[in-house]
Short mmCIF file of C-alpha atoms in Angstrom, two decimals:
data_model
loop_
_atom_site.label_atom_id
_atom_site.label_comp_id
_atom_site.label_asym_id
_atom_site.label_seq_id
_atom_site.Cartn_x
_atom_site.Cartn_y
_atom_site.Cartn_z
CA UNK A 15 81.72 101.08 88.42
CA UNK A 16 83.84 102.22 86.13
CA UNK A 17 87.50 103.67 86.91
CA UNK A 18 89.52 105.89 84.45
CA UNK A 19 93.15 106.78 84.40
CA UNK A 20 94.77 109.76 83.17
CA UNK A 21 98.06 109.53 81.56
CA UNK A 22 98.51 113.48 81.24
CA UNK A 23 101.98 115.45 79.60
CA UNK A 24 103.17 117.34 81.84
CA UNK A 25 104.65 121.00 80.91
CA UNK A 26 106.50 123.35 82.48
CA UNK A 27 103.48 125.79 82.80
CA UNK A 28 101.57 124.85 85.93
CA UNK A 29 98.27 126.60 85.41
CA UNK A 30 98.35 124.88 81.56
CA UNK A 31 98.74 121.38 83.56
CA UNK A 32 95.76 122.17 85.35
CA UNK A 33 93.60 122.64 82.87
CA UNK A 34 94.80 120.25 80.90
CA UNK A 35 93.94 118.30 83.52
CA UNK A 36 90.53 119.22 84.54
CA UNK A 37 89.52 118.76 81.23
CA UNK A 38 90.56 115.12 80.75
CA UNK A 39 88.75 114.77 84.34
CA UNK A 40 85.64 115.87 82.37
CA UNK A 41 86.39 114.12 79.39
CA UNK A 42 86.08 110.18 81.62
CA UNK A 43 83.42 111.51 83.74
CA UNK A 44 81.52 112.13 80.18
CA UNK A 45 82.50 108.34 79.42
CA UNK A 46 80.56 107.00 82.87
CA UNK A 47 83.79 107.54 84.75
CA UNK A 48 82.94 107.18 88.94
CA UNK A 49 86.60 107.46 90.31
CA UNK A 50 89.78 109.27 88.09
CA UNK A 51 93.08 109.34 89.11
CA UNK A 52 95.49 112.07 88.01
CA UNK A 53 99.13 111.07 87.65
CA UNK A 54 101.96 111.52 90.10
CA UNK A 55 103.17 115.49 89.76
CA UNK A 56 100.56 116.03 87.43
CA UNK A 57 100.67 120.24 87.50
CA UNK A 58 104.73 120.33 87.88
CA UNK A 59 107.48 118.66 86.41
CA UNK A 60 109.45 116.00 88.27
CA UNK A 61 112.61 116.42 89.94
CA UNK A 62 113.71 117.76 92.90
CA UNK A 63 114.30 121.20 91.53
CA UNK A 64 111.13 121.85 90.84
CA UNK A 65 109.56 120.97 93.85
CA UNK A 66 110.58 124.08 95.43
CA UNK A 67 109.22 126.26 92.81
CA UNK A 68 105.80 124.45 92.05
CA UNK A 69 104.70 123.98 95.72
CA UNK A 70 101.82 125.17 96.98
CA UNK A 71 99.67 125.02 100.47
CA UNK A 72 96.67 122.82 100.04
CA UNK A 73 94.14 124.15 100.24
CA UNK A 74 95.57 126.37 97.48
CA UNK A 75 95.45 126.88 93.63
CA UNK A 76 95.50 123.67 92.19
CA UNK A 77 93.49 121.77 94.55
CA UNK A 78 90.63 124.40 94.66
CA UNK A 79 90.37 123.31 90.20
CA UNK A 80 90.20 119.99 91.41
CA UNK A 81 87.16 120.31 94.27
CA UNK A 82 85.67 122.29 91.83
CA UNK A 83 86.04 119.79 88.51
CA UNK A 84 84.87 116.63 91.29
CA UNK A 85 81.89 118.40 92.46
CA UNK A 86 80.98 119.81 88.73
CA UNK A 87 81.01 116.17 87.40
CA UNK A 88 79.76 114.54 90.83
CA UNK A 89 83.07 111.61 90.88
CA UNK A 90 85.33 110.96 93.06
CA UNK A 91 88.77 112.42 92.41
CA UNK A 92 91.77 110.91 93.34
CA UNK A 93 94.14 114.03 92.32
CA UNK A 94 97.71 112.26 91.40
CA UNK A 95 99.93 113.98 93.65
CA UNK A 96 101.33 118.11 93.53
CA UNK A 97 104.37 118.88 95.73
CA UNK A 98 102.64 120.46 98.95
CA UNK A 99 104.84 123.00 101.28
CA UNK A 100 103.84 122.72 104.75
CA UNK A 101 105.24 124.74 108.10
CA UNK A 102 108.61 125.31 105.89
CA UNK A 103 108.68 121.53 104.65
CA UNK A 104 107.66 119.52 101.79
CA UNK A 105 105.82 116.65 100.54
CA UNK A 106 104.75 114.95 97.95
CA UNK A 107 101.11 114.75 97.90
CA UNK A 108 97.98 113.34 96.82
CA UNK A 109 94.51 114.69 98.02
CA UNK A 110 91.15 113.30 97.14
CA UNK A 111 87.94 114.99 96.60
CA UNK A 112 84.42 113.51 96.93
CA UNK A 113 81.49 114.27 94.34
CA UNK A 114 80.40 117.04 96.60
CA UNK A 115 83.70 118.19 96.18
CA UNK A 116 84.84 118.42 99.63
CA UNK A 117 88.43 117.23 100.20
CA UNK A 118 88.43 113.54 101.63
CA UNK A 119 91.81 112.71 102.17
CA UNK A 120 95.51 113.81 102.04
CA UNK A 121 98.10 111.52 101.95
CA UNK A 122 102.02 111.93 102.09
CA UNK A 123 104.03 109.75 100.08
CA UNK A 124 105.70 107.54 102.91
CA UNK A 125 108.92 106.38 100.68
CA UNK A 126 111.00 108.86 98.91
CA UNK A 127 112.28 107.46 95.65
CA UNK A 128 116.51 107.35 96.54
CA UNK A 129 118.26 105.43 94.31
CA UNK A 130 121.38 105.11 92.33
CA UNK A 131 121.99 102.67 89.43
CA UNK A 132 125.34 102.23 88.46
CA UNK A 133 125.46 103.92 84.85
CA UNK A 134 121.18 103.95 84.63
CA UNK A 135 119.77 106.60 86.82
CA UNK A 136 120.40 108.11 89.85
CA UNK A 137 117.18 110.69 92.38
CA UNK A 138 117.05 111.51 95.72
CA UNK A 139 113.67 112.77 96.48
CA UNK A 140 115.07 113.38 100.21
CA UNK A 141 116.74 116.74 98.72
CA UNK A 142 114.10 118.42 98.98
CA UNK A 143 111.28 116.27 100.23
CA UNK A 144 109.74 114.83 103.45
CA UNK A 145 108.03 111.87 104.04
CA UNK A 146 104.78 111.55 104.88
CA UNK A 147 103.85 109.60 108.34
CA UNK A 148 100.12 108.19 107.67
CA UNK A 149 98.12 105.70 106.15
CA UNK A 150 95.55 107.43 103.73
CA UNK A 151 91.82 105.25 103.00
CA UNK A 152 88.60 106.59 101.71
CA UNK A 153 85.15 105.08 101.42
CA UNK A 154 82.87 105.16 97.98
CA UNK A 155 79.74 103.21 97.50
CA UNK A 156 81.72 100.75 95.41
CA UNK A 157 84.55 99.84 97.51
CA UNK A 158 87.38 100.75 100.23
CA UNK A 159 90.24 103.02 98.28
CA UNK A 160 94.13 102.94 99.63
CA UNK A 161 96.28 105.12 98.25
CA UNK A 162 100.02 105.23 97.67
CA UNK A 163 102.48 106.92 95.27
CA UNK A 164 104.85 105.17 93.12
CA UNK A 165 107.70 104.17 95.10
CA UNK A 166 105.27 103.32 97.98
CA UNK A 167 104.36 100.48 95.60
CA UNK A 168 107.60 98.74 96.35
CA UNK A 169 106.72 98.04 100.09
CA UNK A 170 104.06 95.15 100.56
CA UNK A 171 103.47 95.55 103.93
CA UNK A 172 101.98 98.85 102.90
CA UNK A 173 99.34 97.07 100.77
CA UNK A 174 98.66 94.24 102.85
CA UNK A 175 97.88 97.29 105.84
CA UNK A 176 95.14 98.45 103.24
CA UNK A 177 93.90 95.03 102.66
CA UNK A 178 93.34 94.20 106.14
CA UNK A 179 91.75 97.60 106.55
CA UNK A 180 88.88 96.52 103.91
CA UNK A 181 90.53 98.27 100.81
CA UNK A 182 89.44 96.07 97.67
CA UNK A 183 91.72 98.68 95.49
CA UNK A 184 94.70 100.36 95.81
CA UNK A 185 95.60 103.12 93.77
CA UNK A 186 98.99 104.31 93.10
CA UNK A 187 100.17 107.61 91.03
CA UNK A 188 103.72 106.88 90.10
CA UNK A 189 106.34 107.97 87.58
CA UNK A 190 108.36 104.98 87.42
CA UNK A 191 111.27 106.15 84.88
CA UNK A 192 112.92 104.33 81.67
CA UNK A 193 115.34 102.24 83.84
CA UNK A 194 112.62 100.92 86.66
CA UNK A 195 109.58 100.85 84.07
CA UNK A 196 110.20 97.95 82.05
CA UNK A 197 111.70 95.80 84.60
CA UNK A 198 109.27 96.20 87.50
CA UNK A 199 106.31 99.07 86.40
CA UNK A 200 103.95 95.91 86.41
CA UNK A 201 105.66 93.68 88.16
CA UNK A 202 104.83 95.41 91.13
CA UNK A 203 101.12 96.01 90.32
CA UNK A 204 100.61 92.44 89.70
CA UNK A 205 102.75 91.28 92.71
CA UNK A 206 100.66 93.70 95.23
CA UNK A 207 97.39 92.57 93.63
CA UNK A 208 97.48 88.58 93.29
CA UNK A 209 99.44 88.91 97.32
CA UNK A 210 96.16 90.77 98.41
CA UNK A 211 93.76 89.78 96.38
CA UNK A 212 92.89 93.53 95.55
CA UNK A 213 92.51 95.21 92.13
CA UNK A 214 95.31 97.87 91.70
CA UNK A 215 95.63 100.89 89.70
CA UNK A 216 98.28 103.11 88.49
CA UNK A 217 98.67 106.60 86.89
CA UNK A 218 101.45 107.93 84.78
CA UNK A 219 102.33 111.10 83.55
CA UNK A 220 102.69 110.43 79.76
CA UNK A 221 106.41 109.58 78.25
CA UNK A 222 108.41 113.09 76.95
CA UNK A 223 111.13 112.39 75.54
CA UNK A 224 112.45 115.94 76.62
CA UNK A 225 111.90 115.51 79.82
CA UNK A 226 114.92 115.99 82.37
CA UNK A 227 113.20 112.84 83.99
CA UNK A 228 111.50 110.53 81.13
CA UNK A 229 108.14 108.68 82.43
CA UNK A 230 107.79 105.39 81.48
CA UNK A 231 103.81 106.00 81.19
CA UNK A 232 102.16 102.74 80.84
CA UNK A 233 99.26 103.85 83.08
CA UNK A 234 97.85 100.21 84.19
CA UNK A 235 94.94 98.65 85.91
CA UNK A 236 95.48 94.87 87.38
CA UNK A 237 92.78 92.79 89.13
CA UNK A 238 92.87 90.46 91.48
CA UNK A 239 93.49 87.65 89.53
#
């Protein structure tokens, strides 16, 4: 089967991002696309003061275009991740859609990106986020899908869960950023994938430059070997 990335710019108009989006989501499915991935924030811009003002409820705006742009094209849709509120909290989160277009799976990013680099870069997710608290898998006619979200890609024993649970890829949105990307972007991916003996996927929004947090892009697929 075949498996597309999309390595989308990001804006600071949501409903733009969306439809930016769900076009590129028809544009692979045209190209024999089964499964797309969306990027990690893919309809918001990254940081943690944005999360606030971009979330939404799921079901809600953005994830209605995205059952709707699955089921048109009849893929799977593994929809990057949106910042969800929930019961006054929230999370970064990636849902899935089947080629029906009902909604598969949700999963929370488990491991908020908090770091500081001396002089590089310094986030804190935990600001404003939660983490998430469960293991997300879904089922296709072509293999077992686990999901994660960039950070998440740091912790093996989260990929060697989903490789003991049947998973034969993983799939990670992630924004890895200008100081992380070129040291470990693919490190990581290539680590997780020879350990497991899984193929492994990730998503990037695209690099901008003008960005208050630069992507390092680079959107990457790794097999097992």
């Amino acid at each position: 089967f075949r498996l597309a990335l999309i390595q989308l710019q990001v804006s600071s108009v949501k409903s733009d991002n969306v439809t930016r989006a769900c076009g590129l989501v028809q544009e692979a499915a045209a190209q024999g696309a089964k499964i797309v991935s969306l990027p990690e924030c893919f309809n918001s811009p990254y940081g943690t003061k944005y999360f606030p003002e971009y979330a939404e409820k799921i079901p809600g705006e953005s994830t209605q275009k995205l059952s709707e742009v699955a089921k048109e094209c009849g893929i799977y849709l593994i929809g990057g991740s949106i910042p969800e509120e929930d019961a006054g909290k929230l999370y970064n989160t990636c849902t899935v859609f089947g080629p029906d277009g009902t909604l598969l799976v949700k999963y929370r990013k488990l491991h908020l990106f908090d770091i500081d680099v001396p002089g590089k870069i310094t986030f804190q997710e935990s600001e404003t986020l939660s983490p998430g608290d469960s293991f997300s898998t879904f089922d296709t006619p072509y293999c077992r899908v686990g999901l994660g979200i960039c950070y998440d890609m740091r912790f093996a024993e989260l990929a060697q869960v989903y490789a003991q649970r049947g998973c034969q890829l993983l799939v990670y949105p992630g924004a890895f950023n200008m100081t992380t990307g070129p040291a470990h972007w693919e490190l990581l991916q290539r680590g997780r994938a020879v350990d497991n003996q899984v193929y492994v996927a990730t998503a990037s929004p695209a690099r901008d430059d003008q960005a208050s947090y630069v992507a390092w892009g680079h959107s990457t697929i790794v097999s097992p070997w």
